[in-house]
Amino acid sequence: MSNRSHVWSPVLPLTSFGNVLMFLFSIFLAAAIIFLNVSTSLSILLNRALRQENRFMYMLSTCFSDICTGVSYYYVGVLDVRDNFNSPTRTYFVVPTFLGVSFMAILAAQADRYHAIVSPFKYSQRMTRNKTLMVIFAYWFYAFFIVAVHNLVAVGIAKSITSIGSFIGNIMMVIIMIGLNIKLFIIAKFQLEREQPSEETDNKRSSVYLILVVVVFFLGTWLPIFCHVTACNFIGAVCYTFKNEGTDPLRILPRVNAALTPLLYIRGCAALRATLLSKVWRPCCRRRVRAQQLGHTKQPLPGA
């Protein structure tokens, strides 16, 4: 009985104004993540031209993983949850995996843009839409295969895999991400600026700048927890210093990024923004206005 009450207790006791604000912030953040990523996903799915481009497939993959992050945040962020090996409220590392999938999706999108700009002819021949979907399927499968391994082996072995494999893998991925970002910035600054103005050049430039901005915000929200975990691995100290996931700022920041990423996509891509406003948000607003108007007309007149 005590375990059940612990599982379903809020992130903080609702005994003070600050705790209530923290509770409401967690609910709002989860709702914002879901709303923005669902809107962006629908915009891509409803636009056939966007679906034909590989970069939007990576956007769609990021949005799907972030939708799962938003849904799961109603549990790990709103309630008193600690997601580690010894916690009775753990999610068996399924929830952090959604964040990891977003990480791999953004890294794959970076590599895709780099390949498309540096070797456009080879890229058009090699990276077909089916191959892009295979890449997306591969990192989704890899992420949840690791989760399955962690949950099937003994806790001691799982901790060894996590402390060594994840530690080395995350450092390598961050280094690759920073290196690709620098290279893409140099390409956008010097190579694309020298090309003749055209629609193709503008599309290349906008796609490169978009992924640059996305990665900068991604690194800004993820590097604090990476540095913290790295320091804990070297020192040998316990990394979970806060009461739960919802009060740990190092674990809130990646969730904030899950809401920022679709906003950056919408702001940086005119075609995506046009589809969002014309096919996703505007029809919903029209239906709501019509429903309100019908509701007013059906109300009985005073004295009737």
Coordinates of C-alpha atoms in Angstrom, one line a residue:
M1 CA 0.0 0.0 0.0
S2 CA 2.8 2.4 0.8
N3 CA 4.5 1.6 -2.5
R4 CA 1.3 2.4 -4.4
S5 CA 0.9 5.7 -2.6
H6 CA 4.5 6.5 -3.4
V7 CA 4.1 5.7 -7.0
W8 CA 1.1 8.0 -7.5
S9 CA 2.3 10.9 -5.4
P10 CA 3.0 14.2 -7.2
V11 CA 6.4 15.3 -8.0
L12 CA 6.4 17.5 -4.9
P13 CA 4.0 17.7 -2.0
L14 CA 1.4 20.3 -2.9
T15 CA 1.8 22.1 0.4
S16 CA 3.3 25.4 -0.9
F17 CA 2.9 27.8 -3.7
G18 CA 6.3 27.0 -5.2
N19 CA 5.5 23.3 -5.2
V20 CA 2.2 23.9 -7.0
L21 CA 3.9 26.0 -9.6
M22 CA 6.5 23.2 -10.2
F23 CA 3.6 20.7 -10.5
L24 CA 1.8 22.9 -13.0
F25 CA 5.1 23.5 -15.0
S26 CA 5.6 19.8 -15.4
I27 CA 2.0 19.4 -16.7
F28 CA 2.4 22.4 -19.1
L29 CA 5.8 21.1 -20.4
A30 CA 4.4 17.7 -21.1
A31 CA 1.4 19.2 -22.9
A32 CA 3.6 21.6 -24.9
I33 CA 5.9 18.8 -26.0
I34 CA 2.9 16.7 -27.2
F35 CA 1.1 19.5 -28.9
L36 CA 4.0 21.0 -30.8
N37 CA 5.4 17.7 -32.0
V38 CA 2.0 16.3 -33.0
S39 CA 1.4 19.5 -35.0
T40 CA 4.7 19.3 -36.7
S41 CA 4.3 15.6 -37.5
L42 CA 0.8 16.2 -39.0
S43 CA 2.3 19.0 -41.1
I44 CA 4.9 16.7 -42.6
L45 CA 2.4 13.8 -43.1
L46 CA -0.1 16.0 -44.8
N47 CA 2.4 17.5 -47.3
R48 CA 3.5 15.1 -50.0
A49 CA 6.4 17.3 -51.1
L50 CA 7.8 17.3 -47.6
R51 CA 7.5 13.5 -47.2
Q52 CA 9.6 13.1 -50.3
E53 CA 12.6 14.8 -48.7
N54 CA 14.9 12.8 -46.5
R55 CA 15.5 15.6 -44.0
F56 CA 11.8 15.7 -43.2
M57 CA 11.9 12.0 -42.5
Y58 CA 14.5 12.7 -39.8
M59 CA 12.3 15.5 -38.5
L60 CA 9.3 13.1 -38.4
S61 CA 11.4 10.6 -36.5
T62 CA 12.5 13.3 -34.0
C63 CA 8.9 14.4 -33.5
F64 CA 7.6 10.8 -32.9
S65 CA 10.3 10.2 -30.2
D66 CA 9.5 13.5 -28.6
I67 CA 5.8 12.8 -28.6
C68 CA 6.6 9.7 -26.6
T69 CA 8.8 11.8 -24.4
G70 CA 5.9 14.2 -23.7
V71 CA 3.5 11.4 -23.0
S72 CA 5.9 9.7 -20.6
Y73 CA 6.7 13.0 -18.9
Y74 CA 3.2 12.9 -17.4
Y75 CA 4.6 10.0 -15.4
V76 CA 8.3 10.7 -14.8
G77 CA 7.9 14.5 -14.6
V78 CA 4.5 15.0 -12.9
L79 CA 4.8 12.2 -10.4
D80 CA 7.5 11.3 -7.9
V81 CA 9.6 9.0 -10.1
R82 CA 13.3 8.1 -10.1
D83 CA 14.3 6.1 -13.2
N84 CA 17.3 4.0 -12.0
F85 CA 18.1 0.4 -11.4
N86 CA 17.1 0.3 -7.7
S87 CA 14.0 2.5 -7.9
P88 CA 10.5 0.9 -7.5
T89 CA 9.1 3.6 -9.8
R90 CA 11.5 3.0 -12.6
T91 CA 10.4 2.7 -16.2
Y92 CA 13.0 0.0 -17.0
F93 CA 14.8 2.7 -19.0
V94 CA 12.1 2.9 -21.7
V95 CA 11.5 6.6 -21.1
P96 CA 15.1 7.8 -21.3
T97 CA 15.4 5.7 -24.5
F98 CA 13.0 8.1 -26.3
L99 CA 15.4 10.9 -25.5
G100 CA 18.2 8.8 -26.8
V101 CA 16.3 8.2 -30.1
S102 CA 15.9 12.0 -30.5
F103 CA 19.7 12.3 -30.0
M104 CA 20.4 9.7 -32.7
A105 CA 17.8 11.2 -35.0
I106 CA 19.4 14.7 -34.8
L107 CA 22.9 13.2 -35.3
A108 CA 21.7 11.2 -38.3
A109 CA 20.0 14.4 -39.7
Q110 CA 23.3 16.2 -39.3
A111 CA 25.2 13.5 -41.2
D112 CA 22.5 13.5 -43.9
R113 CA 22.9 17.3 -44.5
Y114 CA 26.7 17.0 -44.5
H115 CA 26.6 14.3 -47.1
A116 CA 24.0 16.1 -49.2
I117 CA 26.0 19.3 -49.3
V118 CA 29.5 17.9 -49.7
S119 CA 28.7 15.1 -52.2
P120 CA 25.3 16.0 -53.8
F121 CA 25.6 13.7 -56.8
K122 CA 26.6 10.7 -54.7
Y123 CA 24.0 11.6 -52.1
S124 CA 21.2 11.5 -54.7
Q125 CA 22.3 8.1 -55.9
R126 CA 23.0 6.5 -52.5
M127 CA 20.5 8.0 -50.0
T128 CA 17.1 7.1 -51.5
R129 CA 14.0 7.4 -49.4
N130 CA 13.9 3.7 -48.6
K131 CA 17.5 3.8 -47.4
T132 CA 16.7 6.8 -45.2
L133 CA 13.8 4.9 -43.7
M134 CA 16.1 1.9 -43.1
V135 CA 18.6 4.2 -41.2
I136 CA 15.7 5.5 -39.1
F137 CA 14.5 2.0 -38.4
A138 CA 18.0 0.9 -37.5
Y139 CA 18.6 3.4 -34.7
W140 CA 15.1 2.8 -33.3
F141 CA 15.7 -0.9 -33.3
Y142 CA 19.2 -0.5 -31.8
A143 CA 17.9 1.8 -29.0
F144 CA 15.2 -0.6 -27.8
F145 CA 17.5 -3.7 -28.3
I146 CA 19.8 -2.1 -25.7
V147 CA 16.8 -1.6 -23.4
A148 CA 15.8 -5.2 -23.8
V149 CA 19.3 -6.3 -23.0
H150 CA 19.4 -4.1 -19.9
N151 CA 16.2 -5.6 -18.6
L152 CA 17.0 -9.2 -19.4
V153 CA 20.5 -9.5 -17.9
A154 CA 21.4 -9.3 -14.2
V155 CA 21.5 -5.8 -12.6
G156 CA 25.2 -5.9 -12.1
I157 CA 25.9 -6.7 -15.7
A158 CA 23.3 -4.1 -16.8
K159 CA 25.1 -1.4 -14.7
S160 CA 28.4 -2.3 -16.3
I161 CA 27.0 -2.0 -19.8
T162 CA 25.4 1.3 -18.9
S163 CA 28.4 2.8 -17.2
I164 CA 30.9 1.8 -19.9
G165 CA 29.0 1.5 -23.2
S166 CA 26.7 4.5 -22.7
F167 CA 29.6 6.6 -21.3
I168 CA 31.9 6.0 -24.3
G169 CA 29.1 6.1 -26.9
N170 CA 27.7 9.4 -25.6
I171 CA 31.1 11.1 -25.6
M172 CA 31.8 9.9 -29.1
M173 CA 28.4 11.0 -30.4
V174 CA 28.8 14.5 -28.8
I175 CA 32.3 14.9 -30.3
I176 CA 31.0 13.8 -33.7
M177 CA 28.0 16.2 -33.4
I178 CA 30.2 19.2 -32.5
G179 CA 32.6 18.3 -35.3
L180 CA 29.8 18.0 -37.9
N181 CA 28.3 21.3 -36.7
I182 CA 31.6 23.1 -37.2
K183 CA 32.1 21.6 -40.6
L184 CA 28.5 22.5 -41.6
F185 CA 29.0 26.1 -40.4
I186 CA 32.1 26.4 -42.5
I187 CA 30.3 25.0 -45.5
A188 CA 27.3 27.3 -45.0
K189 CA 29.5 30.3 -44.4
F190 CA 32.0 30.0 -47.3
Q191 CA 31.0 27.4 -49.8
L192 CA 27.3 28.1 -50.2
E193 CA 27.8 31.9 -50.1
R194 CA 30.0 31.7 -53.2
E195 CA 27.4 29.7 -55.2
Q196 CA 25.2 31.5 -57.7
P197 CA 21.8 32.6 -56.2
S198 CA 19.2 30.0 -57.0
E199 CA 16.3 28.2 -55.4
E200 CA 18.4 25.0 -54.9
T201 CA 21.1 27.0 -53.2
D202 CA 18.6 28.8 -51.0
N203 CA 17.1 25.4 -50.0
K204 CA 20.6 24.0 -49.2
R205 CA 21.4 27.1 -47.1
S206 CA 18.2 27.1 -45.2
S207 CA 18.4 23.3 -44.5
V208 CA 22.0 23.7 -43.2
Y209 CA 21.2 26.7 -41.1
L210 CA 18.2 24.9 -39.6
I211 CA 20.1 21.9 -38.5
L212 CA 22.9 24.1 -37.2
V213 CA 20.4 26.0 -35.0
V214 CA 18.7 22.8 -33.9
V215 CA 22.0 21.2 -32.9
V216 CA 23.2 24.3 -31.0
F217 CA 20.0 24.3 -28.9
F218 CA 20.3 20.5 -28.5
L219 CA 23.9 20.7 -27.2
G220 CA 23.0 23.6 -25.0
T221 CA 20.3 21.6 -23.2
W222 CA 22.1 18.2 -23.2
L223 CA 25.7 19.1 -22.4
P224 CA 25.0 19.9 -18.7
I225 CA 23.8 16.4 -18.0
F226 CA 26.5 14.8 -20.2
C227 CA 29.2 16.7 -18.2
H228 CA 27.5 15.7 -14.9
V229 CA 27.3 12.0 -15.8
T230 CA 30.9 12.1 -17.1
A231 CA 32.1 13.6 -13.9
C232 CA 30.2 11.0 -11.9
N233 CA 31.8 8.2 -13.9
F234 CA 35.3 9.5 -13.3
I235 CA 34.7 10.3 -9.6
G236 CA 32.5 7.2 -8.9
A237 CA 29.8 9.2 -7.2
V238 CA 26.1 8.7 -7.5
C239 CA 24.6 10.9 -10.2
Y240 CA 21.0 11.0 -8.9
T241 CA 21.3 13.8 -6.4
F242 CA 17.7 15.2 -6.7
K243 CA 14.5 13.8 -5.2
N244 CA 13.1 12.7 -8.5
E245 CA 13.2 13.3 -12.3
G246 CA 10.7 16.1 -12.2
T247 CA 12.8 18.3 -9.9
D248 CA 16.2 17.6 -11.5
P249 CA 17.1 20.6 -13.7
L250 CA 19.7 18.5 -15.6
R251 CA 16.9 16.1 -16.7
I252 CA 14.3 18.8 -17.3
L253 CA 16.5 20.6 -19.8
P254 CA 16.4 17.7 -22.4
R255 CA 12.6 17.7 -22.1
V256 CA 12.6 21.5 -22.7
N257 CA 14.6 20.8 -25.8
A258 CA 11.8 18.4 -26.9
A259 CA 9.5 21.4 -27.0
L260 CA 12.0 23.8 -28.6
T261 CA 13.0 21.5 -31.5
P262 CA 9.6 21.5 -33.3
L263 CA 9.4 25.3 -32.8
L264 CA 12.8 25.6 -34.5
Y265 CA 11.6 23.4 -37.3
I266 CA 8.5 25.5 -37.8
R267 CA 10.4 28.8 -37.6
G268 CA 13.2 27.7 -39.9
C269 CA 11.2 26.0 -42.7
A270 CA 8.8 28.1 -44.7
A271 CA 7.1 25.1 -46.4
L272 CA 6.5 23.3 -43.0
R273 CA 5.2 26.5 -41.5
A274 CA 2.8 27.1 -44.4
T275 CA 1.4 23.6 -44.1
L276 CA 1.0 23.9 -40.4
L277 CA -0.9 27.2 -40.6
S278 CA -3.1 26.2 -43.6
K279 CA -3.8 22.5 -42.9
V280 CA -3.3 21.8 -39.2
W281 CA -4.0 24.8 -37.1
R282 CA -6.3 26.9 -39.2
P283 CA -8.9 24.1 -39.9
C284 CA -9.0 23.3 -36.1
C285 CA -9.6 27.0 -35.3
R286 CA -12.3 27.2 -38.0
R287 CA -14.1 24.2 -36.5
R288 CA -13.9 25.6 -33.0
V289 CA -15.3 29.0 -34.2
R290 CA -18.1 27.3 -36.1
A291 CA -19.0 25.2 -33.1
Q292 CA -19.1 28.3 -30.9
Q293 CA -21.3 30.0 -33.4
L294 CA -23.7 27.1 -33.6
G295 CA -23.8 26.9 -29.8
H296 CA -24.8 30.6 -29.6
T297 CA -27.5 30.1 -32.2
K298 CA -29.0 27.1 -30.4
Q299 CA -29.3 28.9 -27.1
P300 CA -33.0 29.8 -26.3
L301 CA -33.9 33.4 -26.3
P302 CA -34.7 35.1 -22.9
G303 CA -38.3 34.6 -21.9
A304 CA -38.9 31.9 -24.5

